[in-house]
C-alpha positions as a Python dict, from the first residue, in 0.01 Angstrom:
ca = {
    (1, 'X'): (0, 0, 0),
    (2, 'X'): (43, -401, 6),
    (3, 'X'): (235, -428, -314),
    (4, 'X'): (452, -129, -525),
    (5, 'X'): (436, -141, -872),
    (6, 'X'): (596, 3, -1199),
    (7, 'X'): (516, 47, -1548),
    (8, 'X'): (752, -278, -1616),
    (9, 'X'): (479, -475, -1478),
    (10, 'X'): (592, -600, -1184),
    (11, 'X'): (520, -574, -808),
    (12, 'X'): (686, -648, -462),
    (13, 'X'): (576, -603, -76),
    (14, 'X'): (908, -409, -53),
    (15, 'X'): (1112, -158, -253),
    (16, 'X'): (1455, -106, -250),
    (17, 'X'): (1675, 233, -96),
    (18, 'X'): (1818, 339, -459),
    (19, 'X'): (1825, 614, -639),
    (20, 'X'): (1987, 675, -1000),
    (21, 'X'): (2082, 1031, -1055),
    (22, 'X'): (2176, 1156, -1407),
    (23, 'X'): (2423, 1446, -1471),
    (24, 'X'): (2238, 1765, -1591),
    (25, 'X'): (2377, 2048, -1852),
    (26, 'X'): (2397, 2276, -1524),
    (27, 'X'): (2646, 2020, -1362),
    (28, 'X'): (2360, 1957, -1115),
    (29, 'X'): (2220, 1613, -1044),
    (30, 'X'): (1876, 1525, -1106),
    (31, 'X'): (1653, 1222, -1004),
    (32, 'X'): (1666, 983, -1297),
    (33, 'X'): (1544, 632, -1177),
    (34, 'X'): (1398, 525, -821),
    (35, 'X'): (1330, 269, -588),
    (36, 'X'): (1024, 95, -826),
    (37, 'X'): (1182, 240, -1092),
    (38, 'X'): (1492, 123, -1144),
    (39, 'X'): (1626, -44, -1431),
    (40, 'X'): (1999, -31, -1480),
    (41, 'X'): (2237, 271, -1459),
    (42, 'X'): (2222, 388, -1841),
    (43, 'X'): (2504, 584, -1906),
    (44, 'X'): (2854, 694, -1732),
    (45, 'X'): (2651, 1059, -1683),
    (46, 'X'): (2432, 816, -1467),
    (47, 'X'): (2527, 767, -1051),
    (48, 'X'): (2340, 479, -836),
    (49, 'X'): (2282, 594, -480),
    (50, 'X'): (2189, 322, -210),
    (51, 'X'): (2110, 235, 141),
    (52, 'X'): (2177, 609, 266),
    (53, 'X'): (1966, 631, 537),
    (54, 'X'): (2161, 439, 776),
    (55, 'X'): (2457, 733, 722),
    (56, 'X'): (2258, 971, 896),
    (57, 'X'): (2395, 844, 1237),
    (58, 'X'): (2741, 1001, 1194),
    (59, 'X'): (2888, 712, 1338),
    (60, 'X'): (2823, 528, 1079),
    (61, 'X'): (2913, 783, 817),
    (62, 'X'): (3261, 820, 957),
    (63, 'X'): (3262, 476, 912),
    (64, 'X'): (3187, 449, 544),
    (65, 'X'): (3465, 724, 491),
    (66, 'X'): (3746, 497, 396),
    (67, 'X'): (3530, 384, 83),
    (68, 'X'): (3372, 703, -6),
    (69, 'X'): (3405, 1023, 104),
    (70, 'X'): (3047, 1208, 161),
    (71, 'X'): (2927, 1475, 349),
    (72, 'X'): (2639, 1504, 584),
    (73, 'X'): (2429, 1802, 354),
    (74, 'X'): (2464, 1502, 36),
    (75, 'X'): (2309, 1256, 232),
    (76, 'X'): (2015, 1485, 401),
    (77, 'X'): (1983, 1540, 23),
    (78, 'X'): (2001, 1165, -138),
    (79, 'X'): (1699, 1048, 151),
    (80, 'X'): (1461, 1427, 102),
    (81, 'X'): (1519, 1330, -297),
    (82, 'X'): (1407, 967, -213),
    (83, 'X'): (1102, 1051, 40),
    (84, 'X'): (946, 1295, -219),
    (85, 'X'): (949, 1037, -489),
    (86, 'X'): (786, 819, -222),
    (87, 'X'): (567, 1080, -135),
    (88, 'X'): (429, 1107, -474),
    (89, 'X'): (389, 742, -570),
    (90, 'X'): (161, 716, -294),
    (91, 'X'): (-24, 1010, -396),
    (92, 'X'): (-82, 926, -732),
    (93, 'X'): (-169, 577, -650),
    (94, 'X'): (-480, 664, -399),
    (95, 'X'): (-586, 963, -628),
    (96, 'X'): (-604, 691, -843),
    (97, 'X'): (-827, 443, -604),
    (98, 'X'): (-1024, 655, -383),
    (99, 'X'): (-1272, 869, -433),
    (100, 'X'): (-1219, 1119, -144),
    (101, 'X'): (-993, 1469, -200),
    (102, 'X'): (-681, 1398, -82),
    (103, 'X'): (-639, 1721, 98),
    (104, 'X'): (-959, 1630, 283),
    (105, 'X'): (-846, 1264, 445),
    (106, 'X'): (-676, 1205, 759),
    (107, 'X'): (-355, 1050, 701),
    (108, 'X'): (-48, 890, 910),
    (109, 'X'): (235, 852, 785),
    (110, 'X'): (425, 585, 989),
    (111, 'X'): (845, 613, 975),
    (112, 'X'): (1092, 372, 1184),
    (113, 'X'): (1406, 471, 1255),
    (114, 'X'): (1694, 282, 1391),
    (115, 'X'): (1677, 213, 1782),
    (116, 'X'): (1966, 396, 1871),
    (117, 'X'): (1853, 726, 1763),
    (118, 'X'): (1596, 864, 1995),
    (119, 'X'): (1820, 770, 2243),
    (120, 'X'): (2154, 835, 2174),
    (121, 'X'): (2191, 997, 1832),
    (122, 'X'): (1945, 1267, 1854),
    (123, 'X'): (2101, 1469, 1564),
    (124, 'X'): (1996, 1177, 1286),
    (125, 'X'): (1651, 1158, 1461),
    (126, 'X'): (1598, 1552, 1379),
    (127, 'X'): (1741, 1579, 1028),
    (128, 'X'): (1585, 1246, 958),
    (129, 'X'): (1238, 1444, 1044),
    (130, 'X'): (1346, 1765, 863),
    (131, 'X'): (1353, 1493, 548),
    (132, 'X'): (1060, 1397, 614),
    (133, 'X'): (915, 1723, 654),
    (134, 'X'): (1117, 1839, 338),
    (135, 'X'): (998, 1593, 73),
    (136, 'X'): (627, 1771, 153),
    (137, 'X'): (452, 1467, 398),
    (138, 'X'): (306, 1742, 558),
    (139, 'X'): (223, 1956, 267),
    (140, 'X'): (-94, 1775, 162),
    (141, 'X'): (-376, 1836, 388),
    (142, 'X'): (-451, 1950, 740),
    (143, 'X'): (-498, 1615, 906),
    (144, 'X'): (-198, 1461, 739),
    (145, 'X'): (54, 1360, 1039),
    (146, 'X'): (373, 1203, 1103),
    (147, 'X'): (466, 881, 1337),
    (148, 'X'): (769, 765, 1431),
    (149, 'X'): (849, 438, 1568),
    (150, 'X'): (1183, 268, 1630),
    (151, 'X'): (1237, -15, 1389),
    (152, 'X'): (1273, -343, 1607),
    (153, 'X'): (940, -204, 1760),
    (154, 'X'): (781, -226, 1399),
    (155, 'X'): (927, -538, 1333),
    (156, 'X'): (786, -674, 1638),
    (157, 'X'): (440, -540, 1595),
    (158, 'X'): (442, -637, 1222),
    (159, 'X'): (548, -1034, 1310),
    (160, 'X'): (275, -1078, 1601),
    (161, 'X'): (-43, -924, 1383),
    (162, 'X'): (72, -1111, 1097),
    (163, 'X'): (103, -1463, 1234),
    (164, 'X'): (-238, -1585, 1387),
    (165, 'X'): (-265, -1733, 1684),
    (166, 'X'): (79, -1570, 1838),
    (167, 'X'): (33, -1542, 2196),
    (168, 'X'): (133, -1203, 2338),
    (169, 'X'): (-18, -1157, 2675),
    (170, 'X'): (-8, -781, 2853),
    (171, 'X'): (165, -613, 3043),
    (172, 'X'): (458, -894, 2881),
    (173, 'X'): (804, -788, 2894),
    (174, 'X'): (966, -939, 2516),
    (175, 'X'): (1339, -881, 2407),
    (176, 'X'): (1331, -827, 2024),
    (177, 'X'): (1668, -893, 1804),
    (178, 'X'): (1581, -679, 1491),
    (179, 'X'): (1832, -810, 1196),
    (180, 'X'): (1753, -591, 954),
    (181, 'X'): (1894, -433, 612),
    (182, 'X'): (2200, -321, 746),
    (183, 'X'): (2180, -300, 1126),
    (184, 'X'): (2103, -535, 1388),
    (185, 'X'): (1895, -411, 1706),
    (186, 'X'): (1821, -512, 2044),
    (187, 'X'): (1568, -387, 2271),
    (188, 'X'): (1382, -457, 2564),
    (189, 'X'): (975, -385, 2520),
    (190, 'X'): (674, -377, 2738),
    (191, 'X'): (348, -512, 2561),
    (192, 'X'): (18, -410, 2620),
    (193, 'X'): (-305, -468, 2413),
    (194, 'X'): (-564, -191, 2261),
    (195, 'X'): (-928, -303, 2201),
    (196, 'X'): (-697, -667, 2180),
    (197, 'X'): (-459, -548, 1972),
    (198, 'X'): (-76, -588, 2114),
    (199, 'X'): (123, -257, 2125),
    (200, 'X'): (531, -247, 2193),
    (201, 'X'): (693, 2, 2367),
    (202, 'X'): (1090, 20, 2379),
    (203, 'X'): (1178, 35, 2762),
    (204, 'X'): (1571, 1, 2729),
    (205, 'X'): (1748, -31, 2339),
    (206, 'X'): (2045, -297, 2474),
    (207, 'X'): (2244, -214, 2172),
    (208, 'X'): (2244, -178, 1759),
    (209, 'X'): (2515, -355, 1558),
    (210, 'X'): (2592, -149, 1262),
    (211, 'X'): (2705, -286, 932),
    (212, 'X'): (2560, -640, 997),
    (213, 'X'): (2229, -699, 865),
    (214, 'X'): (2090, -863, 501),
    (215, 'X'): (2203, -630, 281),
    (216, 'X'): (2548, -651, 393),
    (217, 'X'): (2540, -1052, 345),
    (218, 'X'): (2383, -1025, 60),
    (219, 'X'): (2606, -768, -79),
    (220, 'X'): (2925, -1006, -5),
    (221, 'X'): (2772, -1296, -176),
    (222, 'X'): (2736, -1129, -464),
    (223, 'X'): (3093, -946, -477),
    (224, 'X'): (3210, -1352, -422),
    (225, 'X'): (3050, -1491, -688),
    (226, 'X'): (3133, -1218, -942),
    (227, 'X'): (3508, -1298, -833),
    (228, 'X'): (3483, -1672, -868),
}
């Protein structure tokens, strides 16, 4: 998927963490608006959920306590909410262009996760997968399989196959700075090529900074010019 697209006619190479949740007659919450979805929160029944994942680590949640209080099980829930909505965007959009069943194709799907995790939050790394797992990735054929990859590695990999002529020699040893949405990551990574295609592979994560990333900038510009 290159571009995601609504029905408001519009399309971007990215979508946005969000979820809008609307108060049902039950008292439970129900999935109203998402990430290509969203248009503005309606009504005062209506709840905007964002940029969640990161509160998996529960570093990072404890942080975010003094703002909001939330527990672990709500945000498990926000992100399997969000990854089934994903889930079925992208299976109604190939029904839609290919021919082939879709329980029939071999599919990866292809997650990053913050570089921290595999090595020293474990705990967000496994209930991040049981999201995954949750929202039904799994559910749609026999050869449909999950991938992991830490984020700066994707980031790196992403930058050097999309820029031509960007040397990257094997068996190279390249320090990537990941700023990202709301983290920023450090890592050490060996290259080596495949049929001359470069491949990273985190040898050391040096550190993540959470809280610091583009969201977070972007975030404060905005609460500064509302105030001005």
């Amino acid at each position: 998927v290159a571009y995601w697209y609504n029905n408001k006619s519009w399309s971007r190479p990215k979508i946005p963490t969000v979820l809008v949740y609307q108060k049902q007659a039950d008292g439970q919450d129900a999935v109203l608006e998402w990430g290509v979805e969203i248009d503005t929160v309606g009504s005062s029944s209506c709840t905007k959920r964002e940029w969640f994942k990161i509160l998996l680590s529960t570093d990072y949640l404890d942080l975010n306590q003094s703002r909001e209080v939330i527990a672990l099980a709500e945000v498990k829930k926000w992100i399997t909410d969000y990854l089934r909505c994903l889930y079925q965007w992208m299976y109604l959009d190939c029904k839609a262009r290919f021919e082939e069943d879709w329980t029939q194709l071999e599919v990866v799907f292809a997650f990053a996760v913050p570089d921290m995790w595999p090595l020293e939050d474990r705990p967000a790394l496994t209930n991040f997968n049981a999201c995954i797992r949750d929202a039904g990735f799994l559910d749609g054929g026999p050869g449909h399989r999950l991938r992991i990859h830490t984020e700066a590695v994707a980031a790196a990999t992403s930058i050097v196959r999309s820029i031509p002529g960007m040397l990257c020699p094997s068996s190279t040893k390249v320090l990537v700075l990941d700023a990202g949405g709301s983290t920023v990551d450090i890592v050490l990574c060996d290259v080596q090529h495949f049929n001359n295609v470069p491949r990273f592979t985190s040898i050391q994560a040096i550190g993540s900074i959470m809280g610091i990333g583009g969201v977070n900038y972007h975030m404060k510009l905005e609460r500064c010019f509302r105030h001005k």
